[in-house]
Each structure stands twice: as C-alpha cells, then as structure tokens.
Tab-separated table of C-alpha atoms in Angstrom:
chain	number	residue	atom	x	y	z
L	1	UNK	CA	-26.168	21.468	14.423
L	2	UNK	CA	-27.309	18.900	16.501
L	3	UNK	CA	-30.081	18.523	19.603
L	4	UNK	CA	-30.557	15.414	21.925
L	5	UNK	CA	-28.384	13.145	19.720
L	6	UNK	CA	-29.685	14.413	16.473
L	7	UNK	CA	-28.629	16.697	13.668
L	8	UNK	CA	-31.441	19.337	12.820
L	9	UNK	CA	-31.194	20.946	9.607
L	10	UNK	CA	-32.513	24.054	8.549
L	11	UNK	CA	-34.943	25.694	6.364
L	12	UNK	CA	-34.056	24.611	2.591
L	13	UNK	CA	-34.117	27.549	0.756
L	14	UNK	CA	-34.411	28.275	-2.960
L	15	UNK	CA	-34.284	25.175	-5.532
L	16	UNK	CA	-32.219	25.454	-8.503
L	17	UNK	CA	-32.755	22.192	-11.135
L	18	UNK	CA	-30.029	22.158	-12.951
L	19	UNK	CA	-30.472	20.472	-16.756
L	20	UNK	CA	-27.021	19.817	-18.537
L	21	UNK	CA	-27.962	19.383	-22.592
L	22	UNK	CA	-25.854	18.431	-25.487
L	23	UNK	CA	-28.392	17.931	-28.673
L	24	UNK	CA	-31.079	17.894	-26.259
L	25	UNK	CA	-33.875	20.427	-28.495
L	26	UNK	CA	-37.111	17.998	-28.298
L	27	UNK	CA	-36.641	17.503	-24.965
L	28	UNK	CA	-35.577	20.600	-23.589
L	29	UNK	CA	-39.205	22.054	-23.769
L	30	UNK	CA	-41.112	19.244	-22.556
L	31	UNK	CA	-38.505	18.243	-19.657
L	32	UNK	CA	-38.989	22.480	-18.092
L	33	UNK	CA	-42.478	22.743	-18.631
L	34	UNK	CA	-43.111	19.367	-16.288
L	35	UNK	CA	-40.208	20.888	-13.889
L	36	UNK	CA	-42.058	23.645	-13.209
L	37	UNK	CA	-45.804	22.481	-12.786
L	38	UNK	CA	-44.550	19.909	-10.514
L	39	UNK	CA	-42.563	22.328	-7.962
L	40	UNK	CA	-43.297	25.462	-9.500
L	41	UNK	CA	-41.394	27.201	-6.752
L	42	UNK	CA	-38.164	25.962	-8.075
L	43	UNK	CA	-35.906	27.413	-10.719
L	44	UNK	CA	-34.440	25.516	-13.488
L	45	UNK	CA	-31.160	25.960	-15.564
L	46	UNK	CA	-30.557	24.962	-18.404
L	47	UNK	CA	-26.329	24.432	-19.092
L	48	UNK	CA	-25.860	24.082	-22.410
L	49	UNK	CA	-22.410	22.403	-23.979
L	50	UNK	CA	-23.146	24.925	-27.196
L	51	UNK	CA	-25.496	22.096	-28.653
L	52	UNK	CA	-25.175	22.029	-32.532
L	53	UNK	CA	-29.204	21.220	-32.894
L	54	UNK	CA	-29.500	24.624	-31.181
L	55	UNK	CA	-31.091	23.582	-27.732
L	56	UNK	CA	-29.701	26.710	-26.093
L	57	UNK	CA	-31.711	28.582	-28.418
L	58	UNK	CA	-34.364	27.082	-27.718
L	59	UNK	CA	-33.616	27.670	-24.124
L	60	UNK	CA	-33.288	31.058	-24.856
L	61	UNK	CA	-36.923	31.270	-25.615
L	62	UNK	CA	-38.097	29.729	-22.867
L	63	UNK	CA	-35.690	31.994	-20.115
L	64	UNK	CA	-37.421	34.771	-21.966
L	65	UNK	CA	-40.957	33.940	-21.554
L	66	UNK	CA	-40.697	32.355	-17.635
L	67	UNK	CA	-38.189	34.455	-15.016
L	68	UNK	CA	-37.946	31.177	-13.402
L	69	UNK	CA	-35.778	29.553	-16.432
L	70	UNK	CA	-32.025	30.607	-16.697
L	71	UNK	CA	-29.639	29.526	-19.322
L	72	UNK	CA	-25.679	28.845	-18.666
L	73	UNK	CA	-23.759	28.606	-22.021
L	74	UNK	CA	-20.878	26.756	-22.674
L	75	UNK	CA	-17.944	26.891	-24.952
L	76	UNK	CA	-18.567	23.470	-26.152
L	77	UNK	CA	-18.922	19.502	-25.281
L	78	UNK	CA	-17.036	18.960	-22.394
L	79	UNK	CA	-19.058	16.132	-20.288
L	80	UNK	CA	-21.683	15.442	-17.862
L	81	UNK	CA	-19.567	16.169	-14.669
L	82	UNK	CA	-18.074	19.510	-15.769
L	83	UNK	CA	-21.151	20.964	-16.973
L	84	UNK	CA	-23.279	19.931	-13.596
L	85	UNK	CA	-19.995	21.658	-11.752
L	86	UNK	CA	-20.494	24.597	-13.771
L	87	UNK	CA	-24.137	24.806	-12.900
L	88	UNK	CA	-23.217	24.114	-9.200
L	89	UNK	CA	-20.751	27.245	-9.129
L	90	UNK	CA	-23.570	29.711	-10.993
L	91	UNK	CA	-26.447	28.474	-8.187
L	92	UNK	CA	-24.379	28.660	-5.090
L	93	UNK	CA	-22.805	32.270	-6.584
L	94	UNK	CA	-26.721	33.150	-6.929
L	95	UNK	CA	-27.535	32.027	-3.434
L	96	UNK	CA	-29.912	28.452	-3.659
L	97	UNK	CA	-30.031	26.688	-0.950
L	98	UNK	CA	-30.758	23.244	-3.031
L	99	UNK	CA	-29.311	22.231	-6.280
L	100	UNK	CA	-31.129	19.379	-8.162
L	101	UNK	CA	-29.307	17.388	-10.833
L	102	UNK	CA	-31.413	15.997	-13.484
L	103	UNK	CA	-31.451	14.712	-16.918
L	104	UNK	CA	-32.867	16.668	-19.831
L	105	UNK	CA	-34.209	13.324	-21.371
L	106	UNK	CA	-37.343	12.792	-19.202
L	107	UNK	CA	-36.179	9.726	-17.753
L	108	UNK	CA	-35.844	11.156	-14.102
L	109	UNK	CA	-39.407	12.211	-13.785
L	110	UNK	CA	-39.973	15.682	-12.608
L	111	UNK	CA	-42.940	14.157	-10.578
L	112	UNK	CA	-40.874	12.738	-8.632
L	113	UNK	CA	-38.882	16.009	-7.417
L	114	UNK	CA	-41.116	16.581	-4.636
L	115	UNK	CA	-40.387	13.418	-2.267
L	116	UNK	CA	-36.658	14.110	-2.560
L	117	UNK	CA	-37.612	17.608	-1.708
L	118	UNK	CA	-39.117	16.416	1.737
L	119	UNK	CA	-36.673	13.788	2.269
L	120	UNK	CA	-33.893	16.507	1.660
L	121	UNK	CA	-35.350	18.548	5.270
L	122	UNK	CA	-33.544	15.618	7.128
L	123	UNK	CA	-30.689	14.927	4.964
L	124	UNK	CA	-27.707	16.491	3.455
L	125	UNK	CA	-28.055	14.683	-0.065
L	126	UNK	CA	-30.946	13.033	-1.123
L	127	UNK	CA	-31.017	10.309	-4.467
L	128	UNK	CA	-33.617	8.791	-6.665
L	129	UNK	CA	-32.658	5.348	-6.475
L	130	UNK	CA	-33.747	2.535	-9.242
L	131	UNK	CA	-32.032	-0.432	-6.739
L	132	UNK	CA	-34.141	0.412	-3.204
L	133	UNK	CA	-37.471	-1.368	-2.871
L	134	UNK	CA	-39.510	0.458	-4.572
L	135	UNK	CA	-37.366	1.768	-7.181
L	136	UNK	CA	-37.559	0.006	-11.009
L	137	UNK	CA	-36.897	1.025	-14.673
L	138	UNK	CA	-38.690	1.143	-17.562
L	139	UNK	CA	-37.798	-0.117	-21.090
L	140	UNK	CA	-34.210	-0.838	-20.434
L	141	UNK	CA	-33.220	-4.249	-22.333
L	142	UNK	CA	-31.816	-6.694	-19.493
L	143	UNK	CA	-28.454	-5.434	-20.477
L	144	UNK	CA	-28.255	-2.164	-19.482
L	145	UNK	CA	-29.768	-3.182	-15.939
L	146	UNK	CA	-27.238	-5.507	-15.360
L	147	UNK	CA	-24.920	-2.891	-16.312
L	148	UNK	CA	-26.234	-0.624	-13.770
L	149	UNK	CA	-26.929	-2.686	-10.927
L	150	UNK	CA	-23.253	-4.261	-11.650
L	151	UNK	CA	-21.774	-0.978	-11.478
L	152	UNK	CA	-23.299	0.307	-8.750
L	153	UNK	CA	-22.757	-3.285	-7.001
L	154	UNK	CA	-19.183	-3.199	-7.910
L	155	UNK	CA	-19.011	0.521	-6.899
L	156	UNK	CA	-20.332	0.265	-3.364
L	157	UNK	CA	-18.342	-2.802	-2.276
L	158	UNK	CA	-15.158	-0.991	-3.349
L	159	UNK	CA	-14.796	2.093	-2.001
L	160	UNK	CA	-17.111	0.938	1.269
L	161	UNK	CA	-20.833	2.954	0.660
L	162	UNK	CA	-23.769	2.230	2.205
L	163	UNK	CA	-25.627	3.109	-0.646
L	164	UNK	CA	-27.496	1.320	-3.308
L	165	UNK	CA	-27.783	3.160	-6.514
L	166	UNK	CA	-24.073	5.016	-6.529
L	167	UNK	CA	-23.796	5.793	-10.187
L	168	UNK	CA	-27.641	7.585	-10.287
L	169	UNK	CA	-28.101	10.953	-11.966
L	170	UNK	CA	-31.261	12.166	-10.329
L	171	UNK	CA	-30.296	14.082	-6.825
L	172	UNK	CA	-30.772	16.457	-4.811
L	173	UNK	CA	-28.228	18.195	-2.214
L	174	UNK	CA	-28.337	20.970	-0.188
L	175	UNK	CA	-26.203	24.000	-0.981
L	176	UNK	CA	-23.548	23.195	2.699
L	177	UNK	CA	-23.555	19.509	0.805
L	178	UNK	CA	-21.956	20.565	-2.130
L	179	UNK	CA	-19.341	23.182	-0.384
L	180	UNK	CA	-18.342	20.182	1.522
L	181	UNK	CA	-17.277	17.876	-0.679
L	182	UNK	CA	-14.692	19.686	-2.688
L	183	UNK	CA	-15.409	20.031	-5.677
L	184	UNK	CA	-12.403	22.230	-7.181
L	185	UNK	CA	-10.828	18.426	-6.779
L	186	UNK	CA	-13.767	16.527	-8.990
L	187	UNK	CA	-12.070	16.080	-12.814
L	188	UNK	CA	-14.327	13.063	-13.397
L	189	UNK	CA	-17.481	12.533	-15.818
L	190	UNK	CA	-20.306	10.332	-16.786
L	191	UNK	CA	-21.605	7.811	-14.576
L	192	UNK	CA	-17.841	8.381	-12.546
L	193	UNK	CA	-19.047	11.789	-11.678
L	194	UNK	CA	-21.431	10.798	-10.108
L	195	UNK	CA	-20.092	7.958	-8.070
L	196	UNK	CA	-17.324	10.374	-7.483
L	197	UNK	CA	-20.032	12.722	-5.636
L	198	UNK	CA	-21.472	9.922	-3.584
L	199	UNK	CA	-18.579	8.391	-2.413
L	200	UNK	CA	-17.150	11.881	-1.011
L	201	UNK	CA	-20.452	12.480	0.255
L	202	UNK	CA	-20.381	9.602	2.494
L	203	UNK	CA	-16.545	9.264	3.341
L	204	UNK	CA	-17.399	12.592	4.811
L	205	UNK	CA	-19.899	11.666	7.055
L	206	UNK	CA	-22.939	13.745	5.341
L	207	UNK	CA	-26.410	11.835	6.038
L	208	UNK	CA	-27.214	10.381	2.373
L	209	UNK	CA	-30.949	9.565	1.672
L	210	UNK	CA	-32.155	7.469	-1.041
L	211	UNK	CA	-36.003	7.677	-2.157
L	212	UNK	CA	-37.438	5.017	-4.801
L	213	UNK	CA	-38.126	6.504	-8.313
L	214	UNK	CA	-39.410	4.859	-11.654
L	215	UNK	CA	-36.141	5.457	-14.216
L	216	UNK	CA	-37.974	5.838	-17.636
L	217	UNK	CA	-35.323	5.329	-20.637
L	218	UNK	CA	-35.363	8.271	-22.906
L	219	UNK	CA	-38.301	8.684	-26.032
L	220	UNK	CA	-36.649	10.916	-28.145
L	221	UNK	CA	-33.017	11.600	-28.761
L	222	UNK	CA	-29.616	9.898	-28.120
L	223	UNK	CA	-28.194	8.434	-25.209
L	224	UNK	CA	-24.884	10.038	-24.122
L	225	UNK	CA	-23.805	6.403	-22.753
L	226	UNK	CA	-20.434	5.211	-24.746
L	227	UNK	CA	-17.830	2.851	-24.171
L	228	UNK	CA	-15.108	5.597	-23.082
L	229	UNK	CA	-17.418	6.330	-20.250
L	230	UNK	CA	-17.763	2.796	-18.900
L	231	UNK	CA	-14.038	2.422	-19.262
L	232	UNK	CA	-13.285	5.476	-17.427
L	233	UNK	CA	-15.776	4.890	-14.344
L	234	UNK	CA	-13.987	0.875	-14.451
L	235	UNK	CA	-10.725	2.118	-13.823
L	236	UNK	CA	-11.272	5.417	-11.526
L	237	UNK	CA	-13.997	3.655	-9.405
L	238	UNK	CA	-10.919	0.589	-9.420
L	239	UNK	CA	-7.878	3.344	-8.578
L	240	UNK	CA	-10.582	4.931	-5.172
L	241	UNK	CA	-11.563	1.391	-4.160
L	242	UNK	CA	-7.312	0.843	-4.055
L	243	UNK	CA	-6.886	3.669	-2.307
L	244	UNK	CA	-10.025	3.320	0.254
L	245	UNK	CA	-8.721	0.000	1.544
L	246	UNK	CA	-5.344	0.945	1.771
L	247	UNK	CA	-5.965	4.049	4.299
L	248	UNK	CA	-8.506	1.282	6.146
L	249	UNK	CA	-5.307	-1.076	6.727
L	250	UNK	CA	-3.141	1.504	7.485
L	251	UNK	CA	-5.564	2.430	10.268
L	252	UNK	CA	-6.096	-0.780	11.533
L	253	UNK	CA	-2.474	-1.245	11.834
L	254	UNK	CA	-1.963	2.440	13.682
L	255	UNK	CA	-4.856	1.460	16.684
C-alpha cells in the first residue's frame, strides 16, 4: 500500500528463526538459547536433515522444555536451500508474519537480530551484510573473503542487483516477501540459494534492506562449504546473468 509517494507496511507479526542443522549438536544449544534472550518474542525452528550426531534429539529436548522452540524433521541431507524452503512452508502454514534465516553455527550473531527486525518495518527483505560499511568478518583467512566478496561482486554485476552482500545467509523477510517470489520454482542450494532469493527479490521490485553485521566464522564443528557448491553457484549465477541481459536487449530493442 502506498501514501504520498511511499509504500507503508504493516505491523510485522510473529517471528519464526528458522535454524537448518546437519551435524550441528554443540551448537544447536548454544545458537537457541542466545536466539531467544536476544528477541525472546520470537520463535525458533530447528529443521533438521536427520543429523547422524543426533542434533534433532537434542532439539527435541529443548522444544520440550521452551514452547517457543519447534523442531521440523527431515528424511535426510538434502541441502541448505531445500531445508530453509521446508521451514518457509511450516511458518507461513503456521501463520508468522517474519521468517528469519540463520545459521546454526553462531557465526550470524543472534545479537544482531534486532536491527534487522526494525529495519524489516520499512522493508520487504532485510540482510546482514559483511560488504556495507560497517559490516566485517572475523577469523576468515584472506581466502575465503576474497571468495565472498568475489562472488557476491561477480553475482551483482551479472544478473543487475543493487545489492552488496548477494550470497549472505543471515536475513530476514516478511511473510508477503516470501509468497512473492515463487518459491515452488527455487531447486537451488548453498550459497546459490541464496543469491537465487535475492535476485528474485529485487527483479521483482520488493524494497531490499541491508544492515551491517560482524560475520564470526564458526568455533566448533564443520563448515558445510565444498567445492560442488562453489561450482554450482559459478554456473547457475553464470546461466541467470545470460538470461538477465538477454530479456534487457530484447527490451531495448522492442521501445
């Protein structure tokens, strides 16, 4: 709705954090427990791939003792993208207004969560960005930032974004956001998934926000980063960026 020019959005409604895990059981307690003293309002919900070091167990536990924690079990491993789609269907079917993604690893700082809260009342999505002034990293070794920084470079000059950090996990949208951006046609994962969701969220003309946040690389556990997942962002984010200037030149040519 707009008024005078400008969009005004509406109340937010009920926050649902959702935490996809895969082998995620010394983080999984740690990572809820600072979700929920620092908006403890919110819900969390933990989707579980069926980890083999039994973090849905764990989970389990912790859904039992707080009414604010909810678990989502999974067959099995089947990536970042189709668990957070999974958790996206089971909060809109309960009726949040905002879904949070966030990793399980503690290097998106619950903390944090509450200035992409505010910044969500005048946005459609909101991200924690590491490449905005005011964004960094922590303990990442010089190669790994220029992987970042070169993907989401690469990433925003070919399919056309106005946005800085396009492969970022930590984000908030509201619920109208997501039903938007059709997400029965997403089939991509990892850092692609991600871009993926940006991309559609500004191609469609949603109002994207990005807030500063201090990316702290994980303490405990393994990282989920391989090779197959860089290979497959290179080449999707390659076949969009194809497409994106082609409709642009057909355009041009049809005005």
């Amino acid at each position: 709705m707009k008024h005078g020019g400008q969009r005004q959005y509406g109340p937010l409604g009920r926050v649902l954090v959702i935490i996809p895990t895969y082998d995620e059981a010394q983080n999984i307690g740690p990572i809820v427990e600072r979700v929920r003293a620092s908006v403890p309002e919110a819900h969390v919900l933990v989707a579980d791939d069926n980890s083999p070091d039994g973090t849905g167990k764990l989970a389990d536990e912790l859904a039992a003792e707080d009414d604010h924690v909810h678990v989502l079990h999974r067959a099995g491993k089947e990536g970042l993208g189709a668990a957070y789609l999974a958790g996206f269907a089971w909060g809109m079917a309960e009726g949040y207004g905002v879904l949070v993604e966030m990793d399980a690893d503690g290097s998106h700082q619950p903390e944090e969560l509450p200035r992409l809260l505010t910044a969500l009342k005048g946005a459609d999505l909101v991200l924690g960005s590491r490449w905005v002034p005011g964004g960094r990293v922590v303990n990442w070794p010089r190669s790994r930032q220029f992987l970042s920084r070169g993907g989401s470079t690469y990433s925003r000059l070919m399919l056309d974004v106005p946005i800085r950090d396009v492969t970022g996990g930590y984000r908030a949208f509201r619920r109208e956001t997501l039903e938007g951006l059709g997400l029965g046609e997403v089939a991509s994962q990892g850092y692609c998934f991600q871009v993926d969701l940006a991309r559609r969220a500004a191609h469609r003309g949603f109002h994207v926000v990005e807030v500063p946040i201090t990316f702290v690389e994980r303490e405990r556990g393994d990282s989920k980063m391989n090779r197959d997942i860089v290979v497959e962002a290179l080449w999707r984010i390659t076949a969009w960026g194809v497409g994106t200037r082609a409709r642009q030149l057909l355009g041009r040519r049809h005005t």
